[in-house]
């Protein structure tokens, strides 16, 4: 009896585009967005990955790669969600096949689940969610994930919406001591239509001013969510 092929719950495969935030901001990339998330953040900009409003397509690793190939040439792929770290052997197969083709791989996750395939990811962006998300961070799990990865694999990136979030980010920096902690001005209205650029720039200036005047903030990089400045809340860009 033949084994059933492993499949992944895929909601979007798009690109070529650019990474919009964090250490890799401006990096040309393809995106593979998986369905499912163990967090339901209050301001989530990808709630369609977990709220049942969209049904993912089940795809094998080879089908995902074929879809990427149809989009054009690429040497960098970002695995996003939802939380791609909910997926085990099925994601490990995709990671192994992309690495065999010489592709640089990045993953974006809140750091709530460990998977062995993370060791094969070139750039692991951990984004523990601050208090405004209304989620509870499991620091023991985050500790374990960090302990399993090389320091140069890991980037910490935290969206900031208020002063409580900034205090949380400072605690994360103290706990893990990354070479640079990346902060971004969060988007509180991810479902708003029309131009949100002015609102986002105001929030970015407020964050810059707050961090700049606080001498405790060192080794920190404050960035916009660049995609919101270029494309507002448009998806698939």
Tab-separated table of C-alpha atoms in Angstrom:
chain	number	residue	atom	x	y	z
A	1	UNK	CA	0.000	0.000	0.000
A	2	UNK	CA	1.518	3.333	-1.060
A	3	UNK	CA	2.008	6.072	1.484
A	4	UNK	CA	-0.237	9.085	1.249
A	5	UNK	CA	1.884	12.101	0.214
A	6	UNK	CA	2.458	14.775	2.822
A	7	UNK	CA	0.558	17.981	2.174
A	8	UNK	CA	0.659	21.521	3.497
A	9	UNK	CA	-2.286	23.891	4.141
A	10	UNK	CA	-1.443	26.751	1.773
A	11	UNK	CA	-3.367	30.016	1.616
A	12	UNK	CA	-1.061	32.131	-0.536
A	13	UNK	CA	2.028	31.772	-2.694
A	14	UNK	CA	3.095	35.101	-4.122
A	15	UNK	CA	6.005	37.159	-5.374
A	16	UNK	CA	8.467	38.192	-6.398
A	17	UNK	CA	8.104	40.965	-3.834
A	18	UNK	CA	10.116	42.376	-0.943
A	19	UNK	CA	10.251	41.722	2.768
A	20	UNK	CA	8.536	44.631	4.487
A	21	UNK	CA	9.998	44.612	7.992
A	22	UNK	CA	12.720	43.386	10.321
A	23	UNK	CA	16.349	42.563	9.547
A	24	UNK	CA	15.547	41.473	5.994
A	25	UNK	CA	13.571	44.626	5.108
A	26	UNK	CA	13.950	45.280	1.381
A	27	UNK	CA	15.030	41.702	0.643
A	28	UNK	CA	13.600	40.372	-2.613
A	29	UNK	CA	11.654	37.204	-1.818
A	30	UNK	CA	8.847	34.832	-2.643
A	31	UNK	CA	6.267	34.185	0.089
A	32	UNK	CA	4.603	30.916	1.046
A	33	UNK	CA	1.804	31.563	3.540
A	34	UNK	CA	0.426	28.599	5.468
A	35	UNK	CA	-2.943	28.332	7.181
A	36	UNK	CA	-3.469	27.843	10.896
A	37	UNK	CA	-2.233	29.699	13.947
A	38	UNK	CA	-2.126	28.991	17.670
A	39	UNK	CA	-2.401	32.732	18.398
A	40	UNK	CA	-5.360	34.999	17.652
A	41	UNK	CA	-3.806	38.444	18.064
A	42	UNK	CA	-6.203	41.350	18.534
A	43	UNK	CA	-4.610	43.316	15.690
A	44	UNK	CA	-3.636	40.373	13.448
A	45	UNK	CA	-3.126	41.461	9.834
A	46	UNK	CA	-3.551	37.880	8.608
A	47	UNK	CA	-6.619	36.715	10.536
A	48	UNK	CA	-7.816	34.893	7.426
A	49	UNK	CA	-5.150	32.281	8.225
A	50	UNK	CA	-7.027	31.149	11.354
A	51	UNK	CA	-10.522	32.651	11.560
A	52	UNK	CA	-12.158	30.243	9.098
A	53	UNK	CA	-12.939	32.938	6.539
A	54	UNK	CA	-10.718	31.206	3.966
A	55	UNK	CA	-9.998	27.547	3.425
A	56	UNK	CA	-6.402	26.569	2.651
A	57	UNK	CA	-5.515	24.399	-0.318
A	58	UNK	CA	-3.729	21.149	0.502
A	59	UNK	CA	-0.523	21.037	-1.542
A	60	UNK	CA	2.471	18.709	-1.618
A	61	UNK	CA	5.979	20.136	-1.359
A	62	UNK	CA	6.468	19.517	-5.074
A	63	UNK	CA	3.253	21.394	-5.878
A	64	UNK	CA	4.377	24.347	-3.755
A	65	UNK	CA	7.724	24.431	-5.561
A	66	UNK	CA	5.997	24.188	-8.950
A	67	UNK	CA	3.810	27.157	-8.003
A	68	UNK	CA	6.903	29.134	-6.989
A	69	UNK	CA	8.607	28.227	-10.250
A	70	UNK	CA	5.631	29.568	-12.208
A	71	UNK	CA	6.089	32.976	-10.548
A	72	UNK	CA	9.623	33.381	-11.883
A	73	UNK	CA	13.220	32.940	-10.802
A	74	UNK	CA	14.039	33.124	-7.097
A	75	UNK	CA	16.796	32.405	-4.632
A	76	UNK	CA	15.046	33.468	-1.419
A	77	UNK	CA	11.753	32.196	0.041
A	78	UNK	CA	9.941	33.376	3.167
A	79	UNK	CA	7.696	30.917	5.020
A	80	UNK	CA	4.938	32.819	6.773
A	81	UNK	CA	1.514	32.330	8.250
A	82	UNK	CA	-0.375	32.024	10.499
A	83	UNK	CA	2.329	30.056	12.199
A	84	UNK	CA	4.307	27.788	9.861
A	85	UNK	CA	5.861	26.132	12.917
A	86	UNK	CA	2.615	24.259	13.536
A	87	UNK	CA	3.709	22.013	10.662
A	88	UNK	CA	6.177	19.176	11.174
A	89	UNK	CA	7.201	16.525	8.626
A	90	UNK	CA	5.228	18.125	5.789
A	91	UNK	CA	7.085	21.413	6.202
A	92	UNK	CA	10.392	19.605	6.737
A	93	UNK	CA	9.980	18.054	3.287
A	94	UNK	CA	9.452	21.450	1.641
A	95	UNK	CA	12.412	22.943	3.515
A	96	UNK	CA	14.701	20.073	2.467
A	97	UNK	CA	13.689	20.312	-1.195
A	98	UNK	CA	14.140	24.086	-1.353
A	99	UNK	CA	17.515	23.875	0.405
A	100	UNK	CA	18.616	21.216	-2.086
A	101	UNK	CA	18.008	23.804	-4.807
A	102	UNK	CA	20.236	26.343	-3.052
A	103	UNK	CA	17.393	28.586	-1.905
A	104	UNK	CA	17.907	30.846	1.128
A	105	UNK	CA	15.023	30.284	3.524
A	106	UNK	CA	13.449	32.603	6.068
A	107	UNK	CA	10.616	31.887	8.472
A	108	UNK	CA	8.382	34.193	10.485
A	109	UNK	CA	6.940	32.855	13.732
A	110	UNK	CA	5.936	34.034	17.192
A	111	UNK	CA	8.188	31.401	18.750
A	112	UNK	CA	5.459	29.282	20.322
A	113	UNK	CA	6.362	25.922	18.737
A	114	UNK	CA	9.649	24.139	18.057
A	115	UNK	CA	10.231	22.090	14.918
A	116	UNK	CA	13.510	20.364	14.036
A	117	UNK	CA	13.435	21.807	10.508
A	118	UNK	CA	14.068	25.257	11.997
A	119	UNK	CA	17.736	24.254	12.214
A	120	UNK	CA	17.834	24.292	8.401
A	121	UNK	CA	16.363	27.802	8.104
A	122	UNK	CA	18.845	30.550	7.279
A	123	UNK	CA	16.938	33.395	8.941
A	124	UNK	CA	14.494	32.664	11.761
A	125	UNK	CA	12.513	35.747	12.718
A	126	UNK	CA	11.025	35.353	16.197
A	127	UNK	CA	8.230	37.811	16.884
A	128	UNK	CA	6.945	37.278	20.437
A	129	UNK	CA	3.656	39.091	20.728
A	130	UNK	CA	3.414	42.064	23.099
A	131	UNK	CA	0.564	42.765	25.545
A	132	UNK	CA	-1.565	44.625	22.990
A	133	UNK	CA	-2.013	41.327	21.139
A	134	UNK	CA	-3.951	39.945	24.130
A	135	UNK	CA	-1.871	36.774	23.843
A	136	UNK	CA	0.362	35.177	26.505
A	137	UNK	CA	3.953	34.441	25.525
A	138	UNK	CA	5.340	31.110	26.750
A	139	UNK	CA	8.860	32.192	27.588
A	140	UNK	CA	10.031	28.661	28.417
A	141	UNK	CA	9.195	27.586	24.849
A	142	UNK	CA	10.888	30.662	23.432
A	143	UNK	CA	13.935	29.925	25.616
A	144	UNK	CA	14.127	26.413	24.182
A	145	UNK	CA	13.852	27.581	20.581
A	146	UNK	CA	16.629	30.129	21.064
A	147	UNK	CA	18.820	27.508	22.741
A	148	UNK	CA	18.526	25.203	19.718
A	149	UNK	CA	19.543	27.750	17.076
A	150	UNK	CA	22.765	29.531	16.255
A	151	UNK	CA	22.671	33.163	17.323
A	152	UNK	CA	23.302	34.372	13.782
A	153	UNK	CA	20.190	32.491	12.610
A	154	UNK	CA	17.858	34.400	14.909
A	155	UNK	CA	16.284	37.830	14.621
A	156	UNK	CA	13.918	39.263	17.220
A	157	UNK	CA	11.219	41.563	15.844
A	158	UNK	CA	8.402	43.052	17.899
A	159	UNK	CA	5.493	45.192	16.688
A	160	UNK	CA	4.800	48.089	19.024
A	161	UNK	CA	1.414	49.694	19.597
A	162	UNK	CA	1.778	51.356	23.017
A	163	UNK	CA	4.050	51.917	26.015
A	164	UNK	CA	3.249	48.496	27.495
A	165	UNK	CA	4.499	46.925	24.282
A	166	UNK	CA	7.710	48.927	24.509
A	167	UNK	CA	8.266	47.714	28.078
A	168	UNK	CA	7.696	44.137	26.895
A	169	UNK	CA	10.199	44.622	24.062
A	170	UNK	CA	12.770	45.941	26.520
A	171	UNK	CA	12.279	42.835	28.682
A	172	UNK	CA	12.772	40.593	25.643
A	173	UNK	CA	15.984	42.430	24.779
A	174	UNK	CA	17.291	42.012	28.329
A	175	UNK	CA	16.402	38.313	28.391
A	176	UNK	CA	17.886	37.280	25.032
A	177	UNK	CA	20.412	40.045	24.322
A	178	UNK	CA	20.193	39.939	20.503
A	179	UNK	CA	22.835	41.918	18.635
A	180	UNK	CA	19.992	44.149	17.396
A	181	UNK	CA	16.347	44.164	18.442
A	182	UNK	CA	14.010	45.205	15.629
A	183	UNK	CA	10.921	47.209	16.497
A	184	UNK	CA	8.173	48.123	14.056
A	185	UNK	CA	5.317	50.588	14.304
A	186	UNK	CA	2.330	48.257	14.358
A	187	UNK	CA	-0.715	48.660	12.150
A	188	UNK	CA	-3.794	48.840	14.425
A	189	UNK	CA	-6.280	48.805	11.530
A	190	UNK	CA	-5.256	45.902	9.288
A	191	UNK	CA	-8.695	45.731	7.671
A	192	UNK	CA	-9.012	49.426	6.857
A	193	UNK	CA	-9.431	50.276	3.188
A	194	UNK	CA	-7.816	53.171	1.400
A	195	UNK	CA	-4.660	55.105	2.191
A	196	UNK	CA	-3.187	54.393	5.639
A	197	UNK	CA	0.256	55.891	4.961
A	198	UNK	CA	-0.189	59.132	6.942
A	199	UNK	CA	-1.488	57.226	9.958
A	200	UNK	CA	1.413	54.787	9.832
A	201	UNK	CA	3.993	57.568	9.481
A	202	UNK	CA	2.558	59.331	12.527
A	203	UNK	CA	2.857	56.101	14.513
A	204	UNK	CA	6.427	55.595	13.289
A	205	UNK	CA	7.435	59.114	14.338
A	206	UNK	CA	5.910	58.559	17.779
A	207	UNK	CA	7.869	55.333	18.155
A	208	UNK	CA	11.104	56.955	16.963
A	209	UNK	CA	10.652	59.818	19.425
A	210	UNK	CA	9.902	57.499	22.332
A	211	UNK	CA	12.891	55.216	21.710
A	212	UNK	CA	15.291	58.066	20.895
A	213	UNK	CA	14.727	59.878	24.199
A	214	UNK	CA	15.103	56.730	26.326
A	215	UNK	CA	18.823	56.125	27.077
A	216	UNK	CA	18.081	52.519	28.063
A	217	UNK	CA	17.367	51.708	24.419
A	218	UNK	CA	20.615	50.606	22.779
A	219	UNK	CA	21.248	48.078	19.967
A	220	UNK	CA	17.778	48.753	18.624
A	221	UNK	CA	16.504	49.371	15.085
A	222	UNK	CA	13.123	51.067	14.664
A	223	UNK	CA	11.589	50.457	11.258
A	224	UNK	CA	8.261	50.945	9.503
A	225	UNK	CA	6.176	48.102	8.207
A	226	UNK	CA	7.335	49.116	4.745
A	227	UNK	CA	4.664	47.184	2.869
A	228	UNK	CA	1.931	49.250	4.574
A	229	UNK	CA	3.544	52.445	3.280
A	230	UNK	CA	3.673	51.158	-0.276
A	231	UNK	CA	0.544	49.020	-0.546
A	232	UNK	CA	-1.675	49.995	2.432
A	233	UNK	CA	-3.499	46.804	3.505
A	234	UNK	CA	-3.376	45.123	0.109
A	235	UNK	CA	-2.687	41.386	0.192
A	236	UNK	CA	-0.309	39.337	-1.925
A	237	UNK	CA	2.333	42.034	-2.351
